[in-house]
Amino acid sequence: MIIVIDGPAGSGKSSTAKEIANRLKIQYLDSGAIYRAITYLWIAADKPEKNTFLDLLPEVDLETAYKRQTFFVELNGADITKNIRNQNVTESVSDIASLPEIRKFVNGYMRNLVLDDVYIADGRDLGTAVFPDAALKIYMDASLDERAKRRFNELQQTDSTAGVSLDEVKQNLNERDRKDQSRAADPLKKADDAIVINTTGKTFDEQVSEIIDIIQNKLKLKY
Ligand code: CDP
């Protein structure tokens, strides 16, 4: 069974989904982390042309696991959990994620992963394209200013991105939203049957409780 949360960058999807996974004792899947891992591979391979890059995909060995509040990602045996949050990955990820062949690869990985357990997953197109039959669909949103502030504060706590200003964070979110919403292949879009949660002005605890209530009303998970 899968519950999905879609929405724009920095809307609080992943921190909310992780907290819900902990409280309801279910699994968590971070679809953006997988696009970031593929983007990391592209950068590590010296940014090859599209067809050369796509030829590498069949060789990709991707392992993911959610433990200790962290979605771990291993690529070809190397732990790249931290590297995928670096600014160079963040700047290129929406371009790599716009390639239909890459989306097909990531979707196949995710559909296979969730077969045997209860998952909550966050992304852009999970409710529309990847899991149209999800048990429950949430669409989280917040104003660009609020999302930029939250992401900036988050980045301040990691050393890998030191030096990025609030304005740069805001520009990056805005640019990624634009690319994610306008791409031809599975753009960011609210599914018709998704429940919208606008988190502007809400505390983290309020948004988590609101979504848990919705989940429990509809799915009555035992935990
Ligand atoms: O955490 P943040 O909102 O910054 O982004 P993310 O969830 O790590 O996703 C990074 C990028 O991957 C997004 O900006 C999208 O371009 C892409 N992505 C996607 O195309 N489809 C998804 N289901 C998830 C992410």
Short mmCIF file of C-alpha atoms in Angstrom, two decimals, residues 1-222:
data_model
loop_
_atom_site.label_atom_id
_atom_site.label_comp_id
_atom_site.label_asym_id
_atom_site.label_seq_id
_atom_site.Cartn_x
_atom_site.Cartn_y
_atom_site.Cartn_z
CA MET A 1 0.00 0.00 0.00
CA ILE A 2 1.24 3.47 -0.76
CA ILE A 3 0.38 6.99 0.46
CA VAL A 4 1.83 9.79 -1.69
CA ILE A 5 2.65 13.43 -1.02
CA ASP A 6 3.38 15.63 -4.04
CA GLY A 7 4.14 19.33 -4.16
CA PRO A 8 6.71 21.98 -5.10
CA ALA A 9 10.28 22.19 -3.78
CA GLY A 10 10.60 23.04 -0.12
CA SER A 11 6.91 22.62 0.72
CA GLY A 12 7.86 20.35 3.63
CA LYS A 13 6.94 17.06 1.99
CA SER A 14 9.96 15.04 3.00
CA SER A 15 10.25 16.16 6.63
CA THR A 16 6.49 15.64 7.05
CA ALA A 17 6.51 12.24 5.32
CA LYS A 18 9.46 11.06 7.45
CA GLU A 19 7.73 12.06 10.68
CA ILE A 20 4.53 10.33 9.59
CA ALA A 21 6.51 7.19 8.68
CA ASN A 22 8.06 7.20 12.17
CA ARG A 23 4.80 7.73 13.98
CA LEU A 24 2.79 5.19 11.96
CA LYS A 25 5.72 2.75 11.73
CA ILE A 26 5.61 2.51 7.96
CA GLN A 27 8.35 2.84 5.30
CA TYR A 28 9.43 6.10 3.66
CA LEU A 29 10.47 6.63 0.03
CA ASP A 30 12.11 9.88 -1.14
CA SER A 31 11.64 9.94 -4.93
CA GLY A 32 13.60 13.18 -5.30
CA ALA A 33 16.62 11.49 -3.71
CA ILE A 34 16.62 8.96 -6.54
CA TYR A 35 16.56 11.72 -9.20
CA ARG A 36 19.36 13.37 -7.25
CA ALA A 37 21.37 10.10 -7.25
CA ILE A 38 21.06 9.81 -11.03
CA THR A 39 22.09 13.46 -11.36
CA TYR A 40 25.10 12.79 -9.12
CA LEU A 41 26.06 9.94 -11.45
CA TRP A 42 25.80 12.25 -14.49
CA ILE A 43 28.09 14.82 -12.83
CA ALA A 44 30.55 12.13 -11.65
CA ALA A 45 30.68 10.80 -15.25
CA ASP A 46 31.72 14.30 -16.44
CA LYS A 47 28.30 15.36 -17.74
CA PRO A 48 28.15 13.15 -20.86
CA GLU A 49 25.76 13.70 -23.77
CA LYS A 50 22.26 12.31 -23.29
CA ASN A 51 22.65 9.06 -25.27
CA THR A 52 26.02 8.22 -23.74
CA PHE A 53 24.51 8.81 -20.31
CA LEU A 54 21.43 6.68 -20.97
CA ASP A 55 23.75 3.80 -21.97
CA LEU A 56 25.06 3.81 -18.37
CA LEU A 57 21.63 3.17 -16.83
CA PRO A 58 21.47 -0.63 -17.19
CA GLU A 59 24.70 -0.84 -15.15
CA VAL A 60 23.37 1.31 -12.29
CA ASP A 61 23.19 -0.47 -8.93
CA LEU A 62 20.93 1.59 -6.68
CA GLU A 63 20.17 0.71 -3.04
CA THR A 64 17.99 2.81 -0.77
CA ALA A 65 16.89 2.46 2.85
CA TYR A 66 15.13 4.66 5.42
CA LYS A 67 16.81 4.48 8.84
CA ARG A 68 17.45 6.88 11.73
CA GLN A 69 15.48 9.76 10.12
CA THR A 70 17.60 9.51 6.97
CA PHE A 71 16.87 8.19 3.50
CA PHE A 72 20.17 6.50 2.62
CA VAL A 73 21.22 6.16 -1.00
CA GLU A 74 23.99 3.88 -2.28
CA LEU A 75 25.08 4.08 -5.89
CA ASN A 76 27.29 1.30 -7.26
CA GLY A 77 28.34 0.46 -3.70
CA ALA A 78 29.18 4.01 -2.56
CA ASP A 79 27.14 5.85 0.07
CA ILE A 80 26.13 9.15 -1.60
CA THR A 81 23.44 10.17 0.92
CA LYS A 82 25.16 13.48 1.69
CA ASN A 83 26.56 14.20 -1.78
CA ILE A 84 23.12 14.27 -3.40
CA ARG A 85 22.23 17.40 -1.39
CA ASN A 86 25.17 19.39 -2.79
CA GLN A 87 24.46 22.55 -4.73
CA ASN A 88 25.82 21.20 -8.05
CA VAL A 89 23.31 18.33 -7.89
CA THR A 90 20.47 20.66 -6.87
CA GLU A 91 21.20 22.93 -9.84
CA SER A 92 21.04 20.14 -12.46
CA VAL A 93 18.48 17.73 -11.06
CA SER A 94 15.40 19.21 -12.76
CA ASP A 95 17.09 19.00 -16.18
CA ILE A 96 18.05 15.36 -15.67
CA ALA A 97 14.56 14.60 -14.27
CA SER A 98 12.96 16.02 -17.42
CA LEU A 99 14.31 13.13 -19.56
CA PRO A 100 11.54 10.53 -20.14
CA GLU A 101 14.04 7.63 -20.19
CA ILE A 102 15.33 8.66 -16.74
CA ARG A 103 11.78 8.92 -15.39
CA LYS A 104 11.00 5.44 -16.70
CA PHE A 105 14.05 4.04 -14.91
CA VAL A 106 13.23 5.78 -11.60
CA ASN A 107 9.54 4.82 -11.78
CA GLY A 108 10.42 1.17 -12.34
CA TYR A 109 12.75 1.21 -9.35
CA MET A 110 10.08 2.78 -7.10
CA ARG A 111 7.17 0.58 -8.18
CA ASN A 112 9.26 -2.48 -7.48
CA LEU A 113 10.43 -1.19 -4.09
CA VAL A 114 6.97 -0.60 -2.63
CA LEU A 115 5.47 -3.97 -3.54
CA ASP A 116 5.87 -5.65 -0.16
CA ASP A 117 5.22 -3.05 2.54
CA VAL A 118 3.25 0.04 3.53
CA TYR A 119 4.99 3.20 2.27
CA ILE A 120 4.63 6.94 2.39
CA ALA A 121 6.47 8.58 -0.51
CA ASP A 122 7.05 12.16 -1.58
CA GLY A 123 7.68 13.66 -5.00
CA ARG A 124 6.19 15.61 -7.89
CA ASP A 125 4.23 13.16 -10.03
CA LEU A 126 3.56 10.25 -7.69
CA GLY A 127 -0.22 10.73 -7.51
CA THR A 128 -0.58 11.49 -11.22
CA ALA A 129 1.91 9.28 -13.06
CA VAL A 130 3.76 6.81 -10.84
CA PHE A 131 1.09 5.57 -8.41
CA PRO A 132 -2.27 6.70 -9.84
CA ASP A 133 -3.98 4.06 -7.64
CA ALA A 134 -2.33 5.21 -4.39
CA ALA A 135 -4.43 4.58 -1.26
CA LEU A 136 -4.29 8.29 -0.42
CA LYS A 137 -2.93 11.36 -2.23
CA ILE A 138 -1.86 14.58 -0.53
CA TYR A 139 -0.66 17.74 -2.30
CA MET A 140 1.39 20.02 -0.04
CA ASP A 141 2.02 23.66 -0.87
CA ALA A 142 3.28 26.87 0.77
CA SER A 143 4.22 30.34 -0.44
CA LEU A 144 7.57 30.71 -2.23
CA ASP A 145 8.87 33.01 0.53
CA GLU A 146 8.04 30.56 3.25
CA ARG A 147 9.49 27.61 1.33
CA ALA A 148 12.72 29.53 0.65
CA LYS A 149 13.09 30.49 4.32
CA ARG A 150 12.56 26.91 5.48
CA ARG A 151 15.02 25.47 2.95
CA PHE A 152 17.61 28.15 3.77
CA ASN A 153 17.39 27.33 7.50
CA GLU A 154 17.70 23.64 6.70
CA LEU A 155 20.80 24.25 4.55
CA GLN A 156 22.41 26.40 7.24
CA GLN A 157 22.52 23.28 9.39
CA THR A 158 24.62 21.33 6.87
CA ASP A 159 28.15 22.29 5.95
CA SER A 160 28.03 21.01 2.36
CA THR A 161 26.14 24.04 1.10
CA ALA A 162 27.71 26.78 3.19
CA GLY A 163 27.72 30.10 1.37
CA VAL A 164 24.36 29.86 -0.39
CA SER A 165 22.24 32.96 0.30
CA LEU A 166 18.51 33.10 0.98
CA ASP A 167 18.05 34.82 -2.35
CA GLU A 168 19.92 32.08 -4.22
CA VAL A 169 17.82 29.41 -2.48
CA LYS A 170 14.65 31.25 -3.47
CA GLN A 171 15.80 31.56 -7.10
CA ASN A 172 16.68 27.87 -7.25
CA LEU A 173 13.29 26.79 -5.84
CA ASN A 174 11.49 29.08 -8.26
CA GLU A 175 13.49 27.85 -11.23
CA ARG A 176 13.02 24.17 -10.33
CA ASP A 177 9.26 24.69 -9.83
CA ARG A 178 9.08 26.30 -13.26
CA LYS A 179 10.95 23.43 -14.92
CA ASP A 180 9.07 20.75 -12.95
CA GLN A 181 5.67 22.26 -13.83
CA SER A 182 6.37 22.90 -17.49
CA ARG A 183 8.18 19.74 -18.58
CA ALA A 184 6.41 17.47 -21.05
CA ALA A 185 7.10 14.22 -19.16
CA ASP A 186 4.96 13.88 -16.02
CA PRO A 187 5.04 17.47 -14.78
CA LEU A 188 4.40 18.57 -11.19
CA LYS A 189 0.62 18.77 -10.97
CA LYS A 190 -2.02 18.14 -8.32
CA ALA A 191 -3.88 14.88 -8.96
CA ASP A 192 -7.64 15.43 -9.28
CA ASP A 193 -8.25 13.24 -6.24
CA ALA A 194 -5.45 14.68 -4.04
CA ILE A 195 -6.21 16.51 -0.78
CA VAL A 196 -4.49 19.91 -0.69
CA ILE A 197 -2.65 20.96 2.47
CA ASN A 198 -1.33 24.53 2.42
CA THR A 199 1.28 24.79 5.16
CA THR A 200 1.94 28.54 5.02
CA GLY A 201 1.79 29.75 8.63
CA LYS A 202 1.36 26.25 10.06
CA THR A 203 3.78 24.69 12.52
CA PHE A 204 5.43 21.40 11.65
CA ASP A 205 3.42 19.60 14.32
CA GLU A 206 0.15 21.04 13.03
CA GLN A 207 0.78 19.87 9.48
CA VAL A 208 1.89 16.41 10.59
CA SER A 209 -1.19 15.97 12.83
CA GLU A 210 -3.51 17.21 10.09
CA ILE A 211 -2.20 14.65 7.60
CA ILE A 212 -2.13 11.80 10.15
CA ASP A 213 -5.81 12.51 10.90
CA ILE A 214 -6.61 12.31 7.19
CA ILE A 215 -4.66 9.04 6.85
CA GLN A 216 -6.28 7.46 9.86
CA ASN A 217 -9.79 8.53 8.88
CA LYS A 218 -9.38 6.93 5.51
CA LEU A 219 -7.01 4.00 6.05
CA LYS A 220 -7.13 3.18 9.77
CA LEU A 221 -3.57 1.82 9.91
CA LYS A 222 -2.68 -0.25 12.97
#
